[in-house]
Short mmCIF file of C-alpha atoms and ligand atoms in Angstrom, two decimals:
data_model
loop_
_atom_site.label_atom_id
_atom_site.label_comp_id
_atom_site.label_asym_id
_atom_site.label_seq_id
_atom_site.Cartn_x
_atom_site.Cartn_y
_atom_site.Cartn_z
CA MET A 1 7.87 112.91 170.89
CA GLN A 2 9.45 110.89 168.12
CA VAL A 3 7.82 108.66 165.53
CA ASN A 4 7.67 105.15 166.85
CA PRO A 5 7.22 102.71 163.97
CA TYR A 6 8.18 99.57 165.85
CA ASN A 7 5.96 99.85 168.88
CA PHE A 8 8.97 100.42 171.07
CA PRO A 9 8.26 101.23 174.66
CA VAL A 10 6.97 104.77 174.75
CA VAL A 11 8.39 107.15 177.30
CA HIS A 12 5.91 107.69 180.04
CA GLN A 13 6.28 111.25 181.16
CA ASN A 14 5.85 110.40 184.83
CA ILE A 15 8.58 107.79 185.10
CA PRO A 16 11.01 109.81 187.19
CA LYS A 17 8.38 110.53 189.80
CA GLN A 18 7.82 106.85 190.47
CA GLN A 19 9.93 105.27 193.12
CA LYS A 20 9.19 101.73 192.04
CA LYS A 21 10.30 100.41 188.71
CA PRO A 22 7.54 100.77 186.13
CA SER A 23 5.54 97.65 185.48
CA ASN A 24 5.13 95.82 182.19
CA SER A 25 1.84 97.50 181.52
CA ILE A 26 3.55 100.85 181.12
CA TYR A 27 6.24 99.36 178.89
CA PRO A 28 4.59 97.20 176.28
CA ILE A 29 7.42 95.38 174.50
CA ARG A 30 6.13 94.36 171.14
CA LEU A 31 9.24 94.57 169.02
CA ASN A 32 9.01 92.21 166.08
CA PRO A 33 12.33 91.62 164.33
CA MET A 34 10.63 90.29 161.21
CA VAL A 35 8.82 93.57 160.71
CA ILE A 36 12.08 95.46 160.99
CA SER A 37 14.07 93.36 158.58
CA THR A 38 11.50 93.75 155.82
CA TYR A 39 11.08 97.47 156.40
CA ARG A 40 12.14 99.66 153.46
CA PRO A 41 12.91 103.25 154.34
CA ALA A 42 11.99 105.94 151.84
CA PHE A 43 15.27 107.88 151.81
CA LYS A 44 17.97 107.24 149.24
CA GLY A 45 21.57 106.60 150.16
CA THR A 46 24.53 104.41 149.49
CA TYR A 47 23.44 102.01 152.18
CA THR A 48 21.93 98.66 151.29
CA PRO A 49 18.25 98.19 152.20
CA ASN A 50 19.34 96.05 155.14
CA GLU A 51 21.70 98.78 156.35
CA GLN A 52 19.01 101.40 155.92
CA ALA A 53 16.67 99.31 158.00
CA PHE A 54 19.35 98.94 160.64
CA ILE A 55 19.81 102.72 160.76
CA LYS A 56 16.10 103.16 161.43
CA PHE A 57 16.22 100.48 164.09
CA ARG A 58 19.31 102.02 165.69
CA ASN A 59 17.79 105.49 165.82
CA VAL A 60 14.54 104.49 167.44
CA LEU A 61 16.21 102.17 169.94
CA MET A 62 19.02 104.50 170.91
CA ASP A 63 17.22 107.86 170.88
CA PHE A 64 15.06 106.59 173.66
CA TYR A 65 18.04 105.10 175.50
CA PHE A 66 20.12 108.28 175.25
CA ASP A 67 17.19 110.43 176.25
CA LEU A 68 16.75 108.46 179.48
CA GLN A 69 20.49 108.40 180.12
CA GLN A 70 20.87 112.14 179.60
CA LYS A 71 18.01 112.92 181.96
CA GLY A 72 19.46 110.45 184.45
CA TYR A 73 22.82 112.24 184.38
CA GLU A 74 21.18 115.61 184.98
CA ALA A 75 19.26 114.23 187.94
CA GLN A 76 22.35 112.48 189.27
CA PHE A 77 24.30 115.71 189.23
CA ALA A 78 21.53 117.52 191.11
CA TYR A 79 21.23 114.71 193.64
CA TYR A 80 24.98 114.37 194.33
CA ARG A 81 25.22 118.13 194.83
CA ASP A 82 22.69 117.88 197.60
CA MET A 83 21.90 114.42 198.83
CA SER A 84 19.07 115.70 201.00
CA ASN A 85 17.27 116.63 197.76
CA SER A 86 14.74 113.82 197.71
CA LYS A 87 13.12 114.97 194.48
CA ALA A 88 16.42 114.76 192.63
CA LYS A 89 17.09 111.38 194.24
CA GLN A 90 13.72 110.06 193.09
CA GLU A 91 14.31 111.36 189.59
CA TYR A 92 17.77 109.87 189.44
CA TYR A 93 16.67 106.43 190.59
CA GLY A 94 13.56 106.72 188.43
CA TYR A 95 15.54 107.27 185.26
CA MET A 96 18.16 104.68 186.11
CA GLY A 97 15.42 102.17 186.95
CA ALA A 98 13.65 102.92 183.69
CA LEU A 99 16.90 102.57 181.75
CA ASN A 100 17.61 99.20 183.36
CA PHE A 101 14.09 98.08 182.74
CA TYR A 102 14.37 99.09 179.10
CA ILE A 103 17.62 97.17 178.64
CA ILE A 104 16.51 94.03 180.45
CA ASN A 105 13.12 93.78 178.86
CA SER A 106 14.22 94.59 175.33
CA GLY A 107 17.34 92.42 175.55
CA ASP A 108 16.03 89.27 173.87
CA ASN A 109 14.09 91.14 171.17
CA VAL A 110 16.94 93.50 170.36
CA SER A 111 19.42 90.63 170.19
CA ALA A 112 17.17 88.71 167.81
CA ALA A 113 16.79 91.81 165.64
CA LEU A 114 20.56 92.40 165.63
CA LYS A 115 21.11 88.84 164.45
CA GLU A 116 18.70 89.41 161.58
CA PHE A 117 20.59 92.53 160.54
CA GLU A 118 23.87 90.67 160.74
CA THR A 119 22.55 87.90 158.52
CA GLY A 120 21.30 90.54 156.10
CA GLY A 121 24.88 91.86 155.87
CA ILE A 122 26.27 95.09 157.32
CA ASN A 123 29.38 96.16 155.43
CA ASP A 124 29.63 99.81 156.44
CA LYS A 125 32.40 100.21 159.02
CA ASP A 126 30.53 102.75 161.15
CA LEU A 127 27.32 100.76 161.18
CA LYS A 128 29.22 97.61 162.09
CA ARG A 129 30.69 99.41 165.09
CA HIS A 130 27.26 100.68 166.12
CA HIS A 131 25.86 97.17 165.75
CA ASN A 132 28.54 95.83 168.14
CA HIS A 133 28.04 98.68 170.56
CA ILE A 134 24.28 98.10 170.76
CA ALA A 135 24.83 94.35 171.15
CA LYS A 136 27.02 95.05 174.16
CA ILE A 137 24.34 97.13 175.84
CA PHE A 138 21.36 94.89 175.08
CA LYS A 139 22.53 91.39 175.93
CA PRO A 140 20.21 88.41 175.87
CA THR A 141 20.99 86.87 179.17
CA SER A 142 19.55 85.46 182.32
CA PHE A 143 21.69 88.00 184.14
CA LYS A 144 19.70 90.97 185.39
CA PRO A 145 21.74 94.14 186.00
CA GLY A 146 18.98 95.61 188.17
CA LYS A 147 19.16 92.66 190.54
CA GLU A 148 22.92 92.75 190.70
CA GLU A 149 22.85 96.42 191.48
CA GLU A 150 20.67 95.76 194.51
CA ILE A 151 23.06 93.09 195.74
CA ILE A 152 26.28 94.97 195.25
CA ASN A 153 24.93 98.20 196.69
CA GLY A 154 23.98 96.41 199.87
CA GLU A 155 21.16 97.14 202.22
CA GLY A 156 20.58 100.80 202.89
CA GLY A 157 22.31 101.75 199.67
CA LEU A 158 25.87 102.25 198.70
CA ASN A 159 25.85 106.02 198.79
CA GLN A 160 24.60 105.92 202.35
CA LEU A 161 27.59 103.80 203.27
CA ILE A 162 30.05 106.21 201.72
CA LEU A 163 28.33 109.31 203.00
CA ASN A 164 27.85 108.25 206.59
CA GLY A 165 30.89 106.07 206.82
CA LYS A 166 33.64 107.22 209.09
CA LYS A 167 36.43 104.94 208.09
CA ASP A 168 37.60 104.40 211.65
CA SER A 169 34.21 103.35 212.98
CA ASP A 170 33.38 99.71 213.65
CA GLU A 171 30.04 100.21 211.97
CA TYR A 172 31.71 101.18 208.73
CA ILE A 173 33.89 98.07 208.80
CA GLU A 174 30.90 95.88 209.63
CA LYS A 175 28.92 97.29 206.72
CA TYR A 176 31.87 96.89 204.45
CA ILE A 177 32.28 93.23 205.37
CA GLU A 178 28.56 92.63 204.90
CA LEU A 179 28.78 94.11 201.42
CA ILE A 180 31.82 92.05 200.42
CA LYS A 181 30.10 88.88 201.62
CA ALA A 182 26.91 89.62 199.67
CA ARG A 183 28.88 90.36 196.53
CA ASN A 184 30.96 87.21 196.83
CA GLU A 185 27.83 85.15 197.42
CA PHE A 186 26.33 86.58 194.26
CA ALA A 187 29.49 85.93 192.23
CA ARG A 188 29.54 82.30 193.33
CA THR A 189 26.15 81.79 191.70
CA GLN A 190 27.56 82.93 188.34
CA THR A 191 29.42 80.63 185.94
CA TYR A 192 32.86 81.39 184.55
CA GLU A 193 32.09 79.94 181.10
CA GLU A 194 35.67 79.53 179.83
CA LYS A 195 36.77 77.78 182.99
CA GLY A 196 33.65 75.69 183.42
CA ARG A 197 33.21 76.60 187.07
CA LYS A 198 31.60 79.21 189.27
CA PHE A 199 33.48 82.42 190.03
CA LYS A 200 35.72 82.34 193.10
CA ASN A 201 34.68 85.76 194.30
CA TYR A 202 33.19 89.04 193.17
CA TYR A 203 36.57 90.48 192.23
CA GLU A 204 37.21 87.71 189.72
CA TYR A 205 33.65 88.01 188.44
CA LYS A 206 33.93 91.77 187.98
CA PHE A 207 37.22 91.48 186.08
CA LYS A 208 35.68 89.06 183.64
CA SER A 209 32.21 90.54 183.26
CA GLU A 210 33.14 94.20 183.12
CA TYR A 211 36.67 94.32 181.72
CA ASP A 212 36.84 90.90 180.03
CA VAL A 213 40.12 90.22 181.80
CA ASP A 214 41.15 86.95 183.43
CA LEU A 215 42.15 87.71 187.00
CA ASP A 216 44.86 85.04 187.31
CA ASN A 217 46.60 86.04 184.08
CA HIS A 218 46.37 89.69 184.96
CA PHE A 219 48.01 89.18 188.34
CA LYS A 220 50.77 87.03 186.91
CA LYS A 221 51.89 90.15 185.01
CA LEU A 222 51.28 92.44 187.96
CA ASP A 223 53.34 90.24 190.28
CA LYS A 224 56.37 90.86 188.07
CA LEU A 225 55.84 94.61 188.04
CA LYS A 226 55.38 94.67 191.81
CA GLU A 227 58.57 92.70 192.35
CA ARG A 228 60.43 95.22 190.24
CA VAL A 229 59.10 98.37 191.91
CA GLU A 230 58.65 97.35 195.55
CA PRO A 231 62.30 97.36 196.70
CA ILE A 232 62.87 100.74 195.04
CA TYR A 233 59.81 102.21 196.74
CA PHE A 234 60.90 101.05 200.19
CA GLN A 235 64.32 102.53 199.63
CA LEU A 236 62.67 105.85 198.74
CA LEU A 237 60.54 105.77 201.88
CA GLU A 238 63.66 105.98 204.00
CA ASN A 239 64.36 109.51 202.77
CA PRO A 240 62.96 111.97 205.35
CA ASP A 241 62.77 114.78 202.74
CA PHE A 242 59.63 113.29 201.23
CA ASP A 243 56.05 113.67 202.40
CA ASN A 244 53.46 110.98 201.85
CA TYR A 245 50.52 112.83 200.38
CA TYR A 246 48.27 110.44 198.52
CA TYR A 247 47.96 106.78 199.50
CA GLY A 248 51.72 106.41 199.62
CA THR A 249 52.67 108.71 196.76
CA LEU A 250 55.66 110.83 197.76
CA ILE A 251 55.90 114.56 197.25
CA LYS A 252 58.40 117.27 198.16
CA PRO A 253 56.88 120.06 200.25
CA ILE A 254 58.54 122.60 197.96
CA ILE A 255 55.49 123.17 195.75
CA PHE A 256 53.24 124.22 198.60
CA LYS A 257 54.66 127.76 198.50
CA THR A 258 51.77 129.68 196.97
CA GLY A 259 48.84 131.83 197.94
CA LYS A 260 46.76 130.94 194.87
CA SER A 261 43.87 128.49 194.98
CA PRO A 262 44.11 125.12 193.21
CA GLU A 263 41.27 126.29 190.94
CA GLU A 264 43.23 129.35 189.79
CA ILE A 265 46.42 127.35 189.35
CA SER A 266 44.74 124.57 187.42
CA LYS A 267 42.89 126.99 185.13
CA THR A 268 46.17 128.81 184.43
CA LEU A 269 47.83 125.52 183.59
CA PHE A 270 45.15 124.64 181.06
CA LYS A 271 45.21 128.13 179.58
CA LYS A 272 48.94 127.81 178.98
CA LEU A 273 48.36 124.46 177.32
CA GLY A 274 45.68 125.94 175.05
CA TRP A 275 42.33 125.34 176.77
CA ASP A 276 40.33 128.15 178.37
CA ILE A 277 38.23 126.56 181.12
CA ASP A 278 36.45 129.82 181.99
CA ASP A 279 35.55 130.36 178.36
CA TYR A 280 33.85 126.95 178.21
CA VAL A 281 31.95 127.87 181.38
CA ASN A 282 30.90 131.27 180.04
CA LYS A 283 29.64 129.73 176.82
CA GLY A 284 27.53 127.32 178.84
CA ASN A 285 29.33 124.19 177.65
CA LEU A 286 30.89 123.35 180.99
CA GLU A 287 29.38 123.36 184.46
CA LEU A 288 31.65 123.39 187.50
CA ASP A 289 30.80 122.42 191.04
CA LEU A 290 34.18 122.34 192.71
CA TYR A 291 33.86 122.98 196.43
CA PRO A 292 32.56 121.00 199.40
CA ASN A 293 29.09 121.66 200.68
CA PRO A 294 27.01 120.09 203.41
CA ASN A 295 25.10 117.15 201.92
CA LYS A 296 27.36 116.92 198.89
CA LEU A 297 28.71 113.52 197.83
CA PRO A 298 32.33 113.53 198.97
CA ASN A 299 33.70 112.21 195.68
CA THR A 300 35.23 113.83 192.67
CA TRP A 301 34.25 113.02 189.13
CA ASN A 302 33.44 114.21 185.71
CA ILE A 303 30.25 113.51 183.84
CA SER A 304 30.29 112.70 180.18
CA PRO A 305 26.75 113.18 179.05
CA ILE A 306 25.46 112.20 175.67
CA ASP A 307 25.28 115.70 174.28
CA SER A 308 28.92 116.49 174.96
CA PRO A 309 30.73 118.62 173.92
CA ASN A 310 27.89 121.01 174.79
CA ASN A 311 27.18 119.93 178.31
CA VAL A 312 30.09 118.66 180.40
CA LYS A 313 30.08 118.76 184.18
CA VAL A 314 32.94 118.62 186.67
CA PHE A 315 32.10 117.69 190.22
CA ALA A 316 34.70 117.96 192.97
CA ASN A 317 35.32 118.67 196.62
CA ALA A 318 38.44 120.79 196.29
CA LYS A 319 40.06 122.46 199.26
CA ASP A 320 41.97 125.70 199.15
CA ASN A 321 45.76 125.64 199.12
CA ASP A 322 45.95 121.91 198.94
CA ILE A 323 48.25 120.10 196.57
CA GLU A 324 45.91 117.12 196.38
CA SER A 325 43.12 119.42 195.17
CA LEU A 326 45.37 120.71 192.41
CA ARG A 327 45.98 117.13 191.32
CA LEU A 328 42.25 116.38 191.36
CA LEU A 329 41.25 119.49 189.42
CA ASN A 330 43.97 118.95 186.81
CA HIS A 331 42.67 115.40 186.45
CA GLU A 332 39.00 116.29 186.09
CA PHE A 333 39.65 119.23 183.78
CA GLY A 334 41.69 116.75 181.71
CA HIS A 335 38.62 114.55 181.28
CA ALA A 336 36.58 117.66 180.55
CA VAL A 337 38.78 118.96 177.72
CA TYR A 338 38.66 115.52 176.07
CA GLU A 339 34.89 115.60 176.06
CA LEU A 340 34.65 119.28 175.17
CA SER A 341 36.85 118.60 172.12
CA LEU A 342 34.71 115.81 170.65
CA PRO A 343 33.35 116.87 167.25
CA LYS A 344 29.64 117.67 167.28
CA THR A 345 29.38 115.97 163.90
CA LEU A 346 30.02 112.52 165.36
CA HIS A 347 27.04 110.22 165.77
CA LYS A 348 25.87 109.96 169.38
CA LEU A 349 27.11 106.38 169.57
CA ASP A 350 30.59 107.62 168.70
CA ARG A 351 30.59 110.86 170.67
CA GLY A 352 32.55 109.78 173.70
CA TYR A 353 36.05 108.84 174.79
CA SER A 354 37.52 105.87 172.98
CA SER A 355 38.07 103.78 176.12
CA THR A 356 37.98 104.23 179.87
CA SER A 357 41.73 103.67 180.13
CA LEU A 358 42.35 106.27 177.48
CA THR A 359 40.30 109.03 179.12
CA GLU A 360 41.94 108.19 182.45
CA GLY A 361 45.31 108.28 180.68
CA ILE A 362 44.55 111.75 179.34
CA ALA A 363 43.40 112.89 182.80
CA LYS A 364 46.60 111.48 184.32
CA LEU A 365 48.68 113.26 181.71
CA PHE A 366 47.29 116.59 182.91
CA GLU A 367 47.27 115.58 186.56
CA ASP A 368 51.04 115.76 187.04
CA ILE A 369 52.27 117.51 183.90
CA TYR A 370 53.31 120.49 186.07
CA LEU A 371 55.78 118.22 187.86
CA LYS A 372 57.33 117.17 184.56
CA GLU A 373 57.17 120.71 183.16
CA PRO A 374 57.38 123.02 186.19
CA GLU A 375 58.12 126.04 183.95
CA LEU A 376 54.42 126.00 183.08
CA LEU A 377 53.55 127.18 186.59
CA LYS A 378 56.64 129.20 187.40
CA GLU A 379 54.71 132.34 188.43
CA GLU A 380 51.67 130.53 189.82
CA LEU A 381 53.75 128.45 192.22
CA GLU A 382 56.35 131.20 192.77
CA LEU A 383 59.14 128.91 191.67
CA THR A 384 62.80 129.92 191.49
CA ASN A 385 65.03 128.38 188.84
CA GLU A 386 66.51 126.23 191.54
CA ASP A 387 63.03 124.99 192.54
CA ILE A 388 62.35 124.07 188.93
CA GLU A 389 65.49 121.96 188.73
CA GLN A 390 64.62 120.30 192.02
CA ILE A 391 61.10 119.44 190.91
CA LYS A 392 62.41 118.00 187.65
CA ASP A 393 64.86 115.86 189.57
CA PHE A 394 62.14 114.84 191.94
CA TYR A 395 59.52 113.90 189.34
CA PRO A 396 60.79 110.33 188.67
CA ILE A 397 60.66 109.64 192.40
CA TYR A 398 57.10 110.93 192.54
CA ALA A 399 56.17 108.80 189.54
CA VAL A 400 57.68 105.61 190.92
CA SER A 401 56.11 106.10 194.34
CA HIS A 402 52.78 106.76 192.63
CA LEU A 403 53.18 103.60 190.57
CA TYR A 404 53.92 101.53 193.64
CA ALA A 405 51.07 103.12 195.60
CA SER A 406 48.76 102.23 192.75
CA ILE A 407 49.94 98.61 192.61
CA ASP A 408 49.63 98.39 196.38
CA GLN A 409 46.03 99.60 196.25
CA ILE A 410 45.18 96.96 193.68
CA TYR A 411 46.59 94.18 195.86
CA LYS A 412 44.78 95.54 198.93
CA GLU A 413 41.48 95.43 197.12
CA LYS A 414 42.08 91.93 195.77
CA ASN A 415 42.89 90.76 199.30
CA ILE A 416 39.63 92.09 200.66
CA TYR A 417 37.63 89.91 198.28
CA GLU A 418 39.85 86.89 198.77
CA ILE A 419 39.57 86.63 202.53
CA PRO A 420 37.28 83.62 203.01
CA ASP A 421 33.81 84.44 204.38
CA ASN A 422 34.32 82.50 207.60
CA GLU A 423 37.52 84.42 208.28
CA LEU A 424 36.20 87.85 207.45
CA LYS A 425 35.20 88.50 211.03
CA LYS A 426 38.30 86.88 212.51
CA SER A 427 40.72 88.92 210.50
CA ASN A 428 38.74 92.05 211.29
CA GLU A 429 41.85 93.91 212.39
CA GLU A 430 43.75 93.18 209.22
CA LEU A 431 40.72 94.03 207.13
CA LYS A 432 40.15 97.23 209.06
CA HIS A 433 43.68 98.24 208.25
CA ILE A 434 43.25 97.53 204.56
CA ILE A 435 39.88 99.26 204.34
CA GLN A 436 41.09 102.34 206.15
CA GLU A 437 44.05 102.65 203.84
CA SER A 438 42.13 102.17 200.66
CA SER A 439 40.22 104.69 198.62
CA THR A 440 36.40 104.76 198.90
CA GLN A 441 36.22 104.41 195.14
CA TYR A 442 36.75 100.70 195.63
CA ILE A 443 33.29 100.18 196.99
CA GLU A 444 31.71 101.74 193.96
CA ASN A 445 33.86 100.31 191.21
CA PRO A 446 35.68 97.11 192.17
CA GLY A 447 38.67 96.51 189.92
CA TYR A 448 38.65 100.06 188.59
CA HIS A 449 42.06 100.78 190.05
CA ASN A 450 43.53 98.55 187.37
CA ILE A 451 42.21 101.04 184.83
CA TYR A 452 44.27 103.70 186.61
CA LEU A 453 47.37 101.55 186.28
CA ALA A 454 46.77 101.14 182.55
CA ALA A 455 46.14 104.90 182.49
CA ASP A 456 49.53 105.52 184.09
CA MET A 457 51.12 103.55 181.29
CA ILE A 458 49.14 105.42 178.65
CA SER A 459 49.89 108.79 180.20
CA SER A 460 53.67 108.27 180.22
CA GLN A 461 53.52 106.73 176.75
CA LEU A 462 51.61 109.76 175.43
CA TYR A 463 53.92 112.20 177.18
CA ASP A 464 57.05 110.63 175.67
CA SER A 465 55.47 110.72 172.26
CA ILE A 466 54.38 114.36 172.59
CA LYS A 467 57.89 115.35 173.71
CA GLU A 468 59.39 113.54 170.78
CA LYS A 469 57.05 115.25 168.32
CA ALA A 470 57.64 118.64 169.97
CA GLY A 471 61.39 118.44 169.45
CA GLU A 472 62.82 121.81 170.44
CA ARG A 473 59.41 123.46 170.86
CA PRO A 474 57.80 123.85 174.30
CA ILE A 475 55.06 121.34 175.05
CA SER A 476 52.51 124.17 175.39
CA GLU A 477 52.82 124.86 171.65
CA VAL A 478 52.07 121.36 170.50
CA ILE A 479 49.99 119.49 173.06
CA LYS A 480 46.56 120.84 172.10
CA PRO A 481 46.76 120.29 168.33
CA LEU A 482 48.43 116.90 168.82
CA LEU A 483 45.76 115.58 171.19
CA ALA A 484 42.91 117.14 169.23
CA GLU A 485 44.06 115.79 165.87
CA ASN A 486 45.21 112.34 166.96
CA ILE A 487 42.84 111.44 169.77
CA PHE A 488 39.94 113.76 170.55
CA LYS A 489 38.55 114.18 167.06
CA TYR A 490 37.98 110.45 166.62
CA GLY A 491 35.66 109.91 169.58
CA LYS A 492 34.86 106.20 169.56
CA THR A 493 35.44 105.78 165.83
CA LYS A 494 38.94 104.51 166.58
CA THR A 495 39.78 101.98 169.29
CA GLU A 496 42.27 102.71 172.07
CA LYS A 497 44.65 100.26 170.40
CA GLU A 498 44.44 102.05 167.04
CA ILE A 499 44.83 105.48 168.62
CA LEU A 500 47.91 104.48 170.63
CA LYS A 501 49.48 102.64 167.72
CA ASP A 502 48.91 105.48 165.24
CA PHE A 503 49.98 108.21 167.65
CA THR A 504 52.84 106.69 169.64
CA GLY A 505 53.92 103.92 167.26
CA SER A 506 53.12 101.09 169.65
CA GLU A 507 50.18 99.55 171.50
CA LEU A 508 49.75 99.92 175.27
CA SER A 509 53.16 99.34 176.81
CA GLU A 510 54.85 99.74 180.19
CA LYS A 511 58.09 100.79 178.48
CA SER A 512 57.81 104.51 179.28
CA LEU A 513 56.94 103.81 182.91
CA LEU A 514 59.80 101.35 183.31
CA LYS A 515 62.20 103.93 181.89
CA ILE A 516 61.36 106.15 184.87
CA VAL A 517 61.78 103.21 187.26
CA GLU A 518 65.24 102.56 185.82
CA GLN A 519 66.13 106.23 186.19
CA VAL A 520 65.28 106.18 189.91
CA GLU A 521 67.05 102.89 190.39
CA ALA A 522 70.20 104.32 188.82
CA SER A 523 70.11 107.45 190.99
CA LEU A 524 69.66 105.36 194.14
CA LYS A 525 72.65 103.23 193.17
CA LYS A 526 74.73 106.38 192.69
CA GLU A 527 73.83 107.57 196.18
CA GLU A 528 75.02 104.28 197.67
ZN1 ZN B 1 39.43 110.05 186.15
#
């Protein structure tokens, strides 16, 4: 147990075992900002007294926070592995409840304290960043994340919906509609400050509150991109040589010719690029749970716990001999190598990926790199030289179809939230169609698909830049040191903007993606 000079809430050892959120009596909040700002730590350093006091404040506040979060992640992993494990479920919800409670009930006090520190002057760049980071977590607001969670998860719980939901059942659609309605109702009670009105629906609310993006502006840009790509995609669809394998993304059946499992293939790919997945596992730094099991959550993700790079987990439901599973594993291992490469010397507040779009961009880079560089898996996929040429020719088509599929998913999701409540039932058929054709991820993270689109841009931007830096050398010689030195080693100490600018020479741009679109357009014109 740590020293607790500010009477912060003390961890009650039994929290996870409680199903209800702990009451105020267990969490006495007696934080007094005045006491903190006059506190003079004993250690010597180059920090000003105010900065030294802030460091103390930061450590006490965040050690407790990270401790709860870390335990929550562990419990979450155990619970998602086996959702009949009621002890793990209780622990997971216990820790998450405690974390929420901590944030909500300390919000006003922490914000007041942060203001004091700001007035006192924080000049150190790292401390300034930490100050901002903490301010983002502990907001003084009437908004209660715990309450919102209840609303957006719907009655019976969100996980229940995903787990039991057969997408073609009426019950699933009914539940889905119920959830959308409840979310929209909630959003319409919240004020869009800049526009001086209530939010139109939950989708608009989520864009603003979580990503700080204005929905209307965002879609003005997207409309243009869609207009550009849509006709090309429909022209591609007419070609009978292509299979639709992932929400409209086209693939050529050629790369199915292999007896190896996606796990073996993916691990080989990473080994050739410089990362030994098995070695991380053997050293205990990486935990893999890759295959379906009864009672396992049917999603795929990667967990980035606080003590990465020592403790990274990949969770998947991969199937044998399935191209989609290869894509998924490449993607999740991509997240994993980012987190496994973070320097241990970084402060906990900096030990993570720089932005969500950037880690998704890295994951996307690995996801389909074997289609851009088929030589990497020549033996694994039993490819002839002719196959390799074919895959290279095919890649732009894959990329454009993937881009369109991604845009299409974003519009589908937006539509779901925009159907007026009184028409939700009426347009059941249309809605059913949209819901059945959309990924279950939507329910959990509305708007998140836009991150994937940004990630597609980042991934192609990074790839172009890596190729340029590689020159005549094969990508396998340069990719690891380039990513490690220019991205991974910084953790959160550099922003996504700074990283992209310093590494590729420009901020986030669709230029690289559009180059591929133009390539496909030109080849289609030639065929005509
Ligand atoms: Zn991802």
